[in-house]
mmCIF file of C-alpha atoms in Angstrom:
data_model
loop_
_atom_site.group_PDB
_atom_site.id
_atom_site.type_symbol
_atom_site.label_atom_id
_atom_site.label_comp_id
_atom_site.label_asym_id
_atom_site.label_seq_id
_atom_site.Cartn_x
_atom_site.Cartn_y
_atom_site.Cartn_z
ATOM 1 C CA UNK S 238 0.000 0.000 0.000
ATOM 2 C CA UNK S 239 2.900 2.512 1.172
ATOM 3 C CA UNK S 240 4.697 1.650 -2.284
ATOM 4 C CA UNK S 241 1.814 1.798 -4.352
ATOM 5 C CA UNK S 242 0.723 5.376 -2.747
ATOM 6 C CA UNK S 243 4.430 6.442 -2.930
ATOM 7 C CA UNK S 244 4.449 5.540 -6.642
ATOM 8 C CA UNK S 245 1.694 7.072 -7.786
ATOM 9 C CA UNK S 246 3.182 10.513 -5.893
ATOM 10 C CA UNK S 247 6.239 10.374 -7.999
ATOM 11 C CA UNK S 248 4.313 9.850 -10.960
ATOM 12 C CA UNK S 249 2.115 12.951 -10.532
ATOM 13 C CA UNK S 250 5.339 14.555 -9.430
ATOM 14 C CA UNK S 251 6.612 13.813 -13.186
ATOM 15 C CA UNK S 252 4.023 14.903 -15.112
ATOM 16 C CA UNK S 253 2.956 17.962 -13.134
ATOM 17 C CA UNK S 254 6.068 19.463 -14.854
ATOM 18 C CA UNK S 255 5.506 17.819 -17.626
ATOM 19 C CA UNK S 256 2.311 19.725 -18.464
ATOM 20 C CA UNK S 257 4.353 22.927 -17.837
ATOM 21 C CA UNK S 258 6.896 22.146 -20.022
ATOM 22 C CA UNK S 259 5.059 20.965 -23.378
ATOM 23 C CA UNK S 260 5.031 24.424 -25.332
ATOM 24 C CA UNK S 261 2.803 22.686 -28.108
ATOM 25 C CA UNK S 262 -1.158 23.765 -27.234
ATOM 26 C CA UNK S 263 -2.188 20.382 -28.720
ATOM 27 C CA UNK S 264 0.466 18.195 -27.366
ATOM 28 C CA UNK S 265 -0.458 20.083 -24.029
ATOM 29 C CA UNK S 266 -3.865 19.295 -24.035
ATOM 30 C CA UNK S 267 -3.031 15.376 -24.196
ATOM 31 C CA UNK S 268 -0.272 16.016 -21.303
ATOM 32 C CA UNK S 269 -2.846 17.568 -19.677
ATOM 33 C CA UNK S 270 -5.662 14.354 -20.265
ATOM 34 C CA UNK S 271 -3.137 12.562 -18.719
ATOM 35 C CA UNK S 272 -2.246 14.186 -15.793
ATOM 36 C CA UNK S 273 -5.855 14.560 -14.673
ATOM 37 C CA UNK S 274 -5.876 10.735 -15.044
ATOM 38 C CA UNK S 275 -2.612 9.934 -13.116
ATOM 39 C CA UNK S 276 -4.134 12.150 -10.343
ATOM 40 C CA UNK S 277 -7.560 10.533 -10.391
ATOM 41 C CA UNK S 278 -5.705 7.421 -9.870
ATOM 42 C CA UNK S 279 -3.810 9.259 -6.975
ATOM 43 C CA UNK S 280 -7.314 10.077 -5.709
ATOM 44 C CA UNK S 281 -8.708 6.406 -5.606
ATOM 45 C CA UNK S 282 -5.007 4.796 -3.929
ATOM 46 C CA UNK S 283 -5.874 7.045 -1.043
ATOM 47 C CA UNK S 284 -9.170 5.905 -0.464
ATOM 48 C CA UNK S 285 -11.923 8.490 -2.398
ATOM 49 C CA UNK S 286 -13.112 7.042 -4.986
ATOM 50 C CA UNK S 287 -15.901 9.785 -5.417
ATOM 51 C CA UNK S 288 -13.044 12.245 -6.039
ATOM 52 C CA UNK S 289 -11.147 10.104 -8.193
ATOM 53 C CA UNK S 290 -14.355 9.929 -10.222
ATOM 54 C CA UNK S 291 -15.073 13.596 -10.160
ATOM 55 C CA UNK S 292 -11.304 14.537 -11.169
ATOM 56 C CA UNK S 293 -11.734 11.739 -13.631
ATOM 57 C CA UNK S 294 -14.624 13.174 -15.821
ATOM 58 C CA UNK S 295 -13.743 16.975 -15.067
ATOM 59 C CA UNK S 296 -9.615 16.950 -15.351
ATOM 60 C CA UNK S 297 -8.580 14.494 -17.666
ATOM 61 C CA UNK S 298 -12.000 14.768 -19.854
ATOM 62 C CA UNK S 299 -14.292 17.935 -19.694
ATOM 63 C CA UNK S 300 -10.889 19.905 -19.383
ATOM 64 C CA UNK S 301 -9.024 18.771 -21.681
ATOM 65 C CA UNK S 302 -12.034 18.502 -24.433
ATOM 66 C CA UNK S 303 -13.358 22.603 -23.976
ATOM 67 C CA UNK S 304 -9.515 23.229 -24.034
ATOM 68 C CA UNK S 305 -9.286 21.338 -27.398
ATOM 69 C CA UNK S 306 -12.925 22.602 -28.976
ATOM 70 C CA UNK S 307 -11.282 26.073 -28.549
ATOM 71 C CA UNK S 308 -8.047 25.501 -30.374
ATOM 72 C CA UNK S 309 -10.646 23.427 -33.217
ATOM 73 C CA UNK S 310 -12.192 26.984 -33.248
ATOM 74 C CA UNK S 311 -9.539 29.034 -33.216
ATOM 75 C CA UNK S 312 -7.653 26.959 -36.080
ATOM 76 C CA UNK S 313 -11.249 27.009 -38.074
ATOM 77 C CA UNK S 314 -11.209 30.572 -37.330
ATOM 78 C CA UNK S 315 -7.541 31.384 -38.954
ATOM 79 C CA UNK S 316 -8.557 29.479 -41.991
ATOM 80 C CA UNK S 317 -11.359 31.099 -42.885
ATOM 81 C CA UNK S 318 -9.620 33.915 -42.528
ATOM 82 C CA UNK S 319 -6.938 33.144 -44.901
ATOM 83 C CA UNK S 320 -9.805 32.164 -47.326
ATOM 84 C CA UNK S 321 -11.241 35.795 -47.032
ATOM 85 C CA UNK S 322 -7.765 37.218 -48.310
ATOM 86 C CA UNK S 323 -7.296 35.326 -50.891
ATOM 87 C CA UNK F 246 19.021 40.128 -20.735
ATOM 88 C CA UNK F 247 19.126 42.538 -17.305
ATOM 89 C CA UNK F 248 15.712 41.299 -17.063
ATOM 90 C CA UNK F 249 16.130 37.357 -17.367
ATOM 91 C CA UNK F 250 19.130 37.860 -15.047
ATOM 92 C CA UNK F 251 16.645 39.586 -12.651
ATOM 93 C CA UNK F 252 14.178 37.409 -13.204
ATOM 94 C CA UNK F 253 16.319 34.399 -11.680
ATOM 95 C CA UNK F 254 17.735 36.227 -8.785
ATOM 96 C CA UNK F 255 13.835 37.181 -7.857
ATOM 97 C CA UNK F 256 12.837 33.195 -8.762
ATOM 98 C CA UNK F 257 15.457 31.488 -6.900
ATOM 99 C CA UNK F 258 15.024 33.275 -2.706
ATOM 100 C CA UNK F 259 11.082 32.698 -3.334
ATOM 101 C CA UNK F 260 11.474 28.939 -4.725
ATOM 102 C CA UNK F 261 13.269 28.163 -1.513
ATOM 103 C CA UNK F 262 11.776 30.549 0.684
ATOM 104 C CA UNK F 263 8.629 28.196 -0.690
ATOM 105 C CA UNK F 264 10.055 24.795 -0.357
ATOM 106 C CA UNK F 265 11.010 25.433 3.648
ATOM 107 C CA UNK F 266 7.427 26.674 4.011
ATOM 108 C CA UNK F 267 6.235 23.523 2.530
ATOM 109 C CA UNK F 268 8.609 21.433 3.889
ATOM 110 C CA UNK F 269 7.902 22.548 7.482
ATOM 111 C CA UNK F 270 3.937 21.655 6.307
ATOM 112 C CA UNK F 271 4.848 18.937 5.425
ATOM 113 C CA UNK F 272 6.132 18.179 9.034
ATOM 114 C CA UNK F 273 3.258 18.808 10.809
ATOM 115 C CA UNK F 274 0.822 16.239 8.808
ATOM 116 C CA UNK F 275 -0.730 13.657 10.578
ATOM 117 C CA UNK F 276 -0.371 10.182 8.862
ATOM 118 C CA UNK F 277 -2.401 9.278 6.049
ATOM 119 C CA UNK F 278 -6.163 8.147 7.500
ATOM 120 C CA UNK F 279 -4.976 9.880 11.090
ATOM 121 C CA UNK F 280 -6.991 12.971 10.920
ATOM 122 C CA UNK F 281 -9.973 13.423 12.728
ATOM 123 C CA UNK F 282 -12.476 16.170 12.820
ATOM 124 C CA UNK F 283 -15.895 16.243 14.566
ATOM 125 C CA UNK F 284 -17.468 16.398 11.436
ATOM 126 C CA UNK F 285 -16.101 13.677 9.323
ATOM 127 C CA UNK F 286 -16.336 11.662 12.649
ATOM 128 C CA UNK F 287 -20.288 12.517 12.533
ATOM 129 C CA UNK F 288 -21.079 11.673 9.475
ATOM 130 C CA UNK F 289 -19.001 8.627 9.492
ATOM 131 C CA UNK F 290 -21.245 7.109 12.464
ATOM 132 C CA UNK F 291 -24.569 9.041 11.548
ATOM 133 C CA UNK F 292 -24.915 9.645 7.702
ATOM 134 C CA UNK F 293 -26.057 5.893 6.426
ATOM 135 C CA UNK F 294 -28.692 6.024 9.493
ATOM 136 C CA UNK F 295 -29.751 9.018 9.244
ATOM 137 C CA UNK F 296 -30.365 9.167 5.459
ATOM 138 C CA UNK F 297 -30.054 5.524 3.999
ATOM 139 C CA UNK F 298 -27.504 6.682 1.529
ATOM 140 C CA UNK F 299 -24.808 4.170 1.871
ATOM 141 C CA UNK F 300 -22.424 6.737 -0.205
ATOM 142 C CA UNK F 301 -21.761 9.127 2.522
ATOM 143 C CA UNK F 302 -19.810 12.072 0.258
ATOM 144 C CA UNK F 303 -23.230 12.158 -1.714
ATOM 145 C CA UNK F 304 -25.068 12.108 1.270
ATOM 146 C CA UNK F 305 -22.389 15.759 2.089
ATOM 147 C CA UNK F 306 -22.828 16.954 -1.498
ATOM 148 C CA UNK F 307 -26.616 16.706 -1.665
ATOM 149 C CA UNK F 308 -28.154 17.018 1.659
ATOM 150 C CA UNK F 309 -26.100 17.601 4.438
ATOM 151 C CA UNK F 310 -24.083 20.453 2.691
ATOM 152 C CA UNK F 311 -27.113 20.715 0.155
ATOM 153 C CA UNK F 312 -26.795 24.544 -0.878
ATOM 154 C CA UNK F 313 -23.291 24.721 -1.225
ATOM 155 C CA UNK F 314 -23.938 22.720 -4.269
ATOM 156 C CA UNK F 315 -26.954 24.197 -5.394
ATOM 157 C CA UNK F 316 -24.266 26.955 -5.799
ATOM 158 C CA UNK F 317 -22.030 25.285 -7.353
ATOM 159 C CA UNK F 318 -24.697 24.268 -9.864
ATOM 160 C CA UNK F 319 -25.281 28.070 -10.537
ATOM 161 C CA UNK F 320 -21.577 28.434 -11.596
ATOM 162 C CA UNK F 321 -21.911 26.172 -13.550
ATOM 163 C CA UNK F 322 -25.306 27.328 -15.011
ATOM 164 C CA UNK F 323 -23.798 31.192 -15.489
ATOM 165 C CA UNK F 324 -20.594 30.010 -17.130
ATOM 166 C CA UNK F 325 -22.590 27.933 -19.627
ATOM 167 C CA UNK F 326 -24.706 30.932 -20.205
ATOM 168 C CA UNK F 327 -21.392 33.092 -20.738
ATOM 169 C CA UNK F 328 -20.338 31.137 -23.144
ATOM 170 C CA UNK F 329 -23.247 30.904 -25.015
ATOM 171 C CA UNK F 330 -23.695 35.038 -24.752
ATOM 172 C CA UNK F 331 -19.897 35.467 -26.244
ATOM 173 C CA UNK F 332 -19.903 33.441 -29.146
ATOM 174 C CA UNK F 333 -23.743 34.227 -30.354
ATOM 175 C CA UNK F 334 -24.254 35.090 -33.935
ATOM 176 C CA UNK F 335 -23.579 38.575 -34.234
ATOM 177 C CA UNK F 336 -24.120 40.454 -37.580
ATOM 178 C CA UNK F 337 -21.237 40.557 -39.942
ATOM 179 C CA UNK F 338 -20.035 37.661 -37.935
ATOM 180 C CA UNK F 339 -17.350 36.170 -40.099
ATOM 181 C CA UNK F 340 -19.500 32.715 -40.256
ATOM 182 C CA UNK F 341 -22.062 34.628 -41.846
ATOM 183 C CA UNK F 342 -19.676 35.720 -44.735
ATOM 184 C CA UNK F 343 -17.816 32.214 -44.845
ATOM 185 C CA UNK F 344 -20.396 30.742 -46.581
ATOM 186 C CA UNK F 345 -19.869 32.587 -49.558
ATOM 187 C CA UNK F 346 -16.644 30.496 -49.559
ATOM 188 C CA UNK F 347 -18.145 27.080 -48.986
ATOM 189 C CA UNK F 348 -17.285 25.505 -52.069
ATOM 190 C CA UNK F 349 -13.433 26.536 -52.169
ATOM 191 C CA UNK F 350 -12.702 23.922 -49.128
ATOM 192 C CA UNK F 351 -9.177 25.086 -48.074
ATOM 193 C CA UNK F 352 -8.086 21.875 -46.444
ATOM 194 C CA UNK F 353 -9.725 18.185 -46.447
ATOM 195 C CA UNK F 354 -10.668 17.150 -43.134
ATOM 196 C CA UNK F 355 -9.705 13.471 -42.914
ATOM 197 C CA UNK F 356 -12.447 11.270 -42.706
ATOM 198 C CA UNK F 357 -11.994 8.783 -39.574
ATOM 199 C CA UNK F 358 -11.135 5.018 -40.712
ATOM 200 C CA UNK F 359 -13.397 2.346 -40.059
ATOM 201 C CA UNK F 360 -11.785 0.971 -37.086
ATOM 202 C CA UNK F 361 -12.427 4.574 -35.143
ATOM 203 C CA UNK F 362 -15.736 4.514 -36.568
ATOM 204 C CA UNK F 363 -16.632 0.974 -35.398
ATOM 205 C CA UNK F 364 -14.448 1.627 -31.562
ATOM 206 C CA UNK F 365 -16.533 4.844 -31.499
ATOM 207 C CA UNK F 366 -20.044 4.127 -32.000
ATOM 208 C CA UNK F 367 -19.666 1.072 -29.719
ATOM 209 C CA UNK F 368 -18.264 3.159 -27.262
ATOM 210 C CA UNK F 369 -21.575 5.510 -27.215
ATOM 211 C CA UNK F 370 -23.671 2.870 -26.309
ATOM 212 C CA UNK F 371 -21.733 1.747 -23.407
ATOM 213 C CA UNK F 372 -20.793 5.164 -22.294
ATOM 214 C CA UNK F 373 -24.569 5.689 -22.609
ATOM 215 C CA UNK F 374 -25.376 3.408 -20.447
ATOM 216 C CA UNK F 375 -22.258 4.030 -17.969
ATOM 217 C CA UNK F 376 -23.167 7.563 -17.513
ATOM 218 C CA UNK F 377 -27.143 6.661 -16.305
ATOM 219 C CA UNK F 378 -25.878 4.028 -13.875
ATOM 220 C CA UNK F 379 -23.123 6.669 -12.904
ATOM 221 C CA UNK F 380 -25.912 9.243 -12.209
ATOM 222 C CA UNK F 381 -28.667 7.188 -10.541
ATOM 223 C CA UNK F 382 -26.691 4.875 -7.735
ATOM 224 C CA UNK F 383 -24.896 8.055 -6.491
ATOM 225 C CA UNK F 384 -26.698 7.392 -3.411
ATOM 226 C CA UNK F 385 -25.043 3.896 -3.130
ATOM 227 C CA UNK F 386 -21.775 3.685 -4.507
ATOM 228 C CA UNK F 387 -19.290 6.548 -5.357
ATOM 229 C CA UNK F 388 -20.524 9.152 -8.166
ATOM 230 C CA UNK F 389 -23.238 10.453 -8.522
ATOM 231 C CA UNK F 390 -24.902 13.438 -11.042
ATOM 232 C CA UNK F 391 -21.885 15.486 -11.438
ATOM 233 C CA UNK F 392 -20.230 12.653 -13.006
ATOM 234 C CA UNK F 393 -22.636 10.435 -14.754
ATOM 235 C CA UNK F 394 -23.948 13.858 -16.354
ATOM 236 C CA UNK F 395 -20.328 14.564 -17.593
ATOM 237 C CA UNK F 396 -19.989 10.647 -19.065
ATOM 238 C CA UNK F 397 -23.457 11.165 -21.080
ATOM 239 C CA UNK F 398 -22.193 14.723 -22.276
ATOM 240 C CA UNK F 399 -18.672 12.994 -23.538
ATOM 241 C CA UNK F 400 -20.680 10.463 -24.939
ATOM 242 C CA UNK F 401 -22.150 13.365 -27.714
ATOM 243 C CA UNK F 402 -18.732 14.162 -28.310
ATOM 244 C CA UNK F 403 -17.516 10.959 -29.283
ATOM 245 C CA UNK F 404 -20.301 10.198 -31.798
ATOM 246 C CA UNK F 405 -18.534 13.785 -33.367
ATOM 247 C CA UNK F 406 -15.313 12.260 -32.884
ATOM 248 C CA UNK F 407 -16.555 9.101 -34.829
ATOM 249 C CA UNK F 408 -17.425 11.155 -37.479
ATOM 250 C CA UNK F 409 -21.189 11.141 -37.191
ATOM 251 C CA UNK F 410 -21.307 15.030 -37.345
ATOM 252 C CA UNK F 411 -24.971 15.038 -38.542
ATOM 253 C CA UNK F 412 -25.820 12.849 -35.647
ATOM 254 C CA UNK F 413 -23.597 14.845 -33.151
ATOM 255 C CA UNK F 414 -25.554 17.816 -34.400
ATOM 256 C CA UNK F 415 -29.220 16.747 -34.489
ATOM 257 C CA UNK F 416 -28.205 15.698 -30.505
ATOM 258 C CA UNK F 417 -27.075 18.953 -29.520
ATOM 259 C CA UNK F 418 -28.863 21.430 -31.318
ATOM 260 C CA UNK F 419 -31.908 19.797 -30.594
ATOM 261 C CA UNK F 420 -34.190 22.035 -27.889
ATOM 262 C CA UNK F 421 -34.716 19.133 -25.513
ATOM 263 C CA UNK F 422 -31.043 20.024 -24.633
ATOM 264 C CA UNK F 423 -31.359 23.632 -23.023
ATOM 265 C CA UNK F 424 -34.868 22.184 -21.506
ATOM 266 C CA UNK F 425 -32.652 19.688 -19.717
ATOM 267 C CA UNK F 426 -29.899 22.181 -18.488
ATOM 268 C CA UNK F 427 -32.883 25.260 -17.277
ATOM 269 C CA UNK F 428 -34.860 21.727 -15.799
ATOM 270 C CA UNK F 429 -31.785 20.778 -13.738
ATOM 271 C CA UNK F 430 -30.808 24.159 -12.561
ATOM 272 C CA UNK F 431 -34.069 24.947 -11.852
ATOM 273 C CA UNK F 432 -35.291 21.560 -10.591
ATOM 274 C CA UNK F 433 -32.618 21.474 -7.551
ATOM 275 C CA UNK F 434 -34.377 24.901 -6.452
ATOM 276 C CA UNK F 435 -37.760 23.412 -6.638
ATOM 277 C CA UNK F 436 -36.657 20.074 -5.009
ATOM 278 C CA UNK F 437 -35.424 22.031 -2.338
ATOM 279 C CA UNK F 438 -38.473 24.496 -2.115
ATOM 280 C CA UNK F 439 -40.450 21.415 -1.962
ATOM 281 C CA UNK F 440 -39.555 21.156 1.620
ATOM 282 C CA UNK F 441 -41.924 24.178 2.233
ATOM 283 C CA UNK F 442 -44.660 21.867 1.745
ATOM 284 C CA UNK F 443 -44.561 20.332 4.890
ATOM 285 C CA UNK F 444 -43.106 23.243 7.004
ATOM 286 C CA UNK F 445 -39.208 22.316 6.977
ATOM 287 C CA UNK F 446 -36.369 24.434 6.273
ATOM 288 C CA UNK F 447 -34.999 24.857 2.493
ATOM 289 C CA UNK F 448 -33.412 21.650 1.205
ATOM 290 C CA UNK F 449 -34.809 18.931 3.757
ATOM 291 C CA UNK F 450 -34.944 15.603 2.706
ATOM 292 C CA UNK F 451 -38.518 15.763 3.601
ATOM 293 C CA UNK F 452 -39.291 12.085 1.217
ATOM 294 C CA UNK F 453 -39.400 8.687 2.487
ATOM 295 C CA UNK F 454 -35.861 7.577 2.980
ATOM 296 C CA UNK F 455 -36.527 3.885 1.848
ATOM 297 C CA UNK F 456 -34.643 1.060 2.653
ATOM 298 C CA UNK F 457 -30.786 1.684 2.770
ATOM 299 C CA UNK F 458 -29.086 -0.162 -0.526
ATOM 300 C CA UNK F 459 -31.908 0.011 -2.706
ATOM 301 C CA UNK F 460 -32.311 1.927 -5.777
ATOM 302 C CA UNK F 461 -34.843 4.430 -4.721
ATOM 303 C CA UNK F 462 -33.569 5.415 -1.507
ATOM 304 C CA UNK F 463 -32.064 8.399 0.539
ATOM 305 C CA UNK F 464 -35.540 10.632 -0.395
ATOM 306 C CA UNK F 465 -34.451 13.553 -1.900
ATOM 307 C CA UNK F 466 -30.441 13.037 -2.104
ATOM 308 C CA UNK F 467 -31.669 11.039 -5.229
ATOM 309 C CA UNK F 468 -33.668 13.328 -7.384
ATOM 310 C CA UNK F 469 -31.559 16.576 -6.584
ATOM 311 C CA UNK F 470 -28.936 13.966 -8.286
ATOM 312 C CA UNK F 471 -30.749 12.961 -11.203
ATOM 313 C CA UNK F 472 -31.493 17.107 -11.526
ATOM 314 C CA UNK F 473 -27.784 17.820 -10.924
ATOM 315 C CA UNK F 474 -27.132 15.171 -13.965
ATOM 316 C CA UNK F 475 -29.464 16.913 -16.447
ATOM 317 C CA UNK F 476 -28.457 20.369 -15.550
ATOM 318 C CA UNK F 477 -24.319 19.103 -16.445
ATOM 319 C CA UNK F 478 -25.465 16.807 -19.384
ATOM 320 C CA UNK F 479 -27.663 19.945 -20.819
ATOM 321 C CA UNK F 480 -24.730 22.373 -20.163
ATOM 322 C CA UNK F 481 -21.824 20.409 -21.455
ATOM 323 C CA UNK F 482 -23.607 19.383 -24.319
ATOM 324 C CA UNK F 483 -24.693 22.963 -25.236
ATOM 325 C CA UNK F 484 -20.857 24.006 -24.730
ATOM 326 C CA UNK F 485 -19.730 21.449 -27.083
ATOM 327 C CA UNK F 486 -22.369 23.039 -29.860
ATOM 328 C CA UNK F 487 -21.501 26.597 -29.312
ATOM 329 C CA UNK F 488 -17.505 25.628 -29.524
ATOM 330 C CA UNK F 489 -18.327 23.424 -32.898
ATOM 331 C CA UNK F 490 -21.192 25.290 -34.190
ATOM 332 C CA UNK F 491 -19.062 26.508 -37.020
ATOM 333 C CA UNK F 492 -16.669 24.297 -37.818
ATOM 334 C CA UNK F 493 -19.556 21.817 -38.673
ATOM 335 C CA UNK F 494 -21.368 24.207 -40.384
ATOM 336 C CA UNK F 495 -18.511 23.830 -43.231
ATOM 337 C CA UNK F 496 -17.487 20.079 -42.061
ATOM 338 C CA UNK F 497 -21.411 19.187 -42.497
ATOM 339 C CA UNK F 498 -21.869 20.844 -46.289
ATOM 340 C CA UNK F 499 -25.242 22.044 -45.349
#
């Protein structure tokens, strides 16, 4: 149990940084997805599930998909833009 | 290059001025499952008697703690609303004039293959399902409205994912999806009004508790959580239209 929660801590200790350090929105985004799921998983080893669930479907989900919908737009956006100029 | 240089010297006294603050936190933690407080200790002992809701953080969320979440609900309500106000059709909106360009498509979308197709719509069905379970047995195992709402709402974007646009659209554009998010919202109100009927404060689980473990148990901790899951399946769903409206007006060549 100690191994498995110390584990998991590292883990999220990795890819907190991680997150920080991709520069690329999309690649971010997917960094991000999993994050939210290492520390759901972080969530459940130390006993709340209910948490785990709720930072399941809101951090490595909802967050991630609203974050990617508005780069979809914003690329959409640019090329209809470029259309208008030509 | 003064100002990178400054930058660091500013960084580095605060990082570690940080880290001993944390560290001597850290110190003073009990050990994991240690803590005790009067009120987790309550509804520890007291929560599956008192409201036969063998999930005692739903019993917190929607009863015990019940209008803390009703306004959490509300922020949720308002930001959907926020978004919907910025990115309403405005005139001279530049999707009103790029349809004049619909036929010179800049850039192919690529069409999904088969086996995302296939992985996809199977995955609807049983994230479908998932998210209902998710949102009615809050009251007995961990999850609850919140969560099963959020599955259901996913469960739209995937069929866009798939590459079922017209689908994805008919789903979300359809008006039964702003009834659900205004029902929600508005439903956890009236569920808690409801408690006026027989002369209780706001948000008493005034209902028949049932028998602890069944389905239809806990009185009202189960409807404000079917009403909670409407209200997030409504609102995430009508976030995912407002975000795509555009792009599938082109993607969908209507």
């Amino acid at each position: 149990m100690q191994t498995l929660a110390f584990t998991i801590l590292v883990f999220v200790a990795i890819a907190a940084p991680g997150v920080v350090l991709t520069r690329e929105p999309l690649k971010q985004c997917i960094a991000l997805s999993f994050y939210g799921l290492l520390f759901a998983v972080l969530f459940f080893v130390f006993h709340a599930p209910d948490v785990a669930l709720s930072q399941m479907t809101a951090g490595a989900v909802i967050l991630p998909a609203i974050l990617l919908l508005a780069l979809v737009r914003m690329q959409h956006r640019d090329r209809s833009r470029k259309v208008e100029r030509q | 290059m003064i100002r990178a240089w400054l930058r660091s010297w500013l960084f580095l006294p605060a990082a570690i001025g940080m880290a001993g603050l944390l560290w001597w936190a850290y110190r003073a933690l009990p050990q994991v499952g240690d803590s005790r407080s009067l009120y987790g200790d309550y509804i520890a002992t007291n929560a599956v008697g008192e409201r036969h809701a063998t999930d005692t953080v739903n019993a917190v969320t929607y009863d015990y703690r019940g209008i803390d979440t009703l306004g959490e609900e509300f922020i949720l309500f308002a930001s959907v609303i926020g978004v919907l106000l910025l990115f309403r059709r405005q005139p001279g909106h530049p999707a009103d004039t790029s349809e004049a360009h619909e036929d010179e498509q800049i850039e192919e979308t690529i069409p999904p293959t088969d086996t995302i197709r296939v992985t996809m719509q199977g995955m609807v069905a049983v994230m479908v399902v998932f998210g209902m379970y998710i949102a009615s047995h809050g009251q007995l195992t961990p999850g609850g409205g919140f969560q099963g709402g959020v599955i259901l709402a996913t469960a739209a974007l995937v069929v866009y994912l798939g590459g079922r646009v017209d689908t994805f659209k008919r789903a979300v554009s359809h008006p039964l999806t702003e009834i659900a998010e205004a029902l929600g919202a508005g439903g956890y109100a009236l569920i808690g009004a409801s408690a006026f009927i027989v002369g209780a404060a706001f948000l008493t689980n005034w209902l028949p508790l049932g028998q602890t473990g069944q389905l239809i148990s806990s009185g009202t901790i189960l409807l404000i959580s079917l009403a909670v899951g409407l209200e997030v399946t409504g609102g995430f769903a009508l976030l995912m239209h407002a975000y795509l409206e555009e792009v599938i007006k082109q993607e969908g060549g209507e």
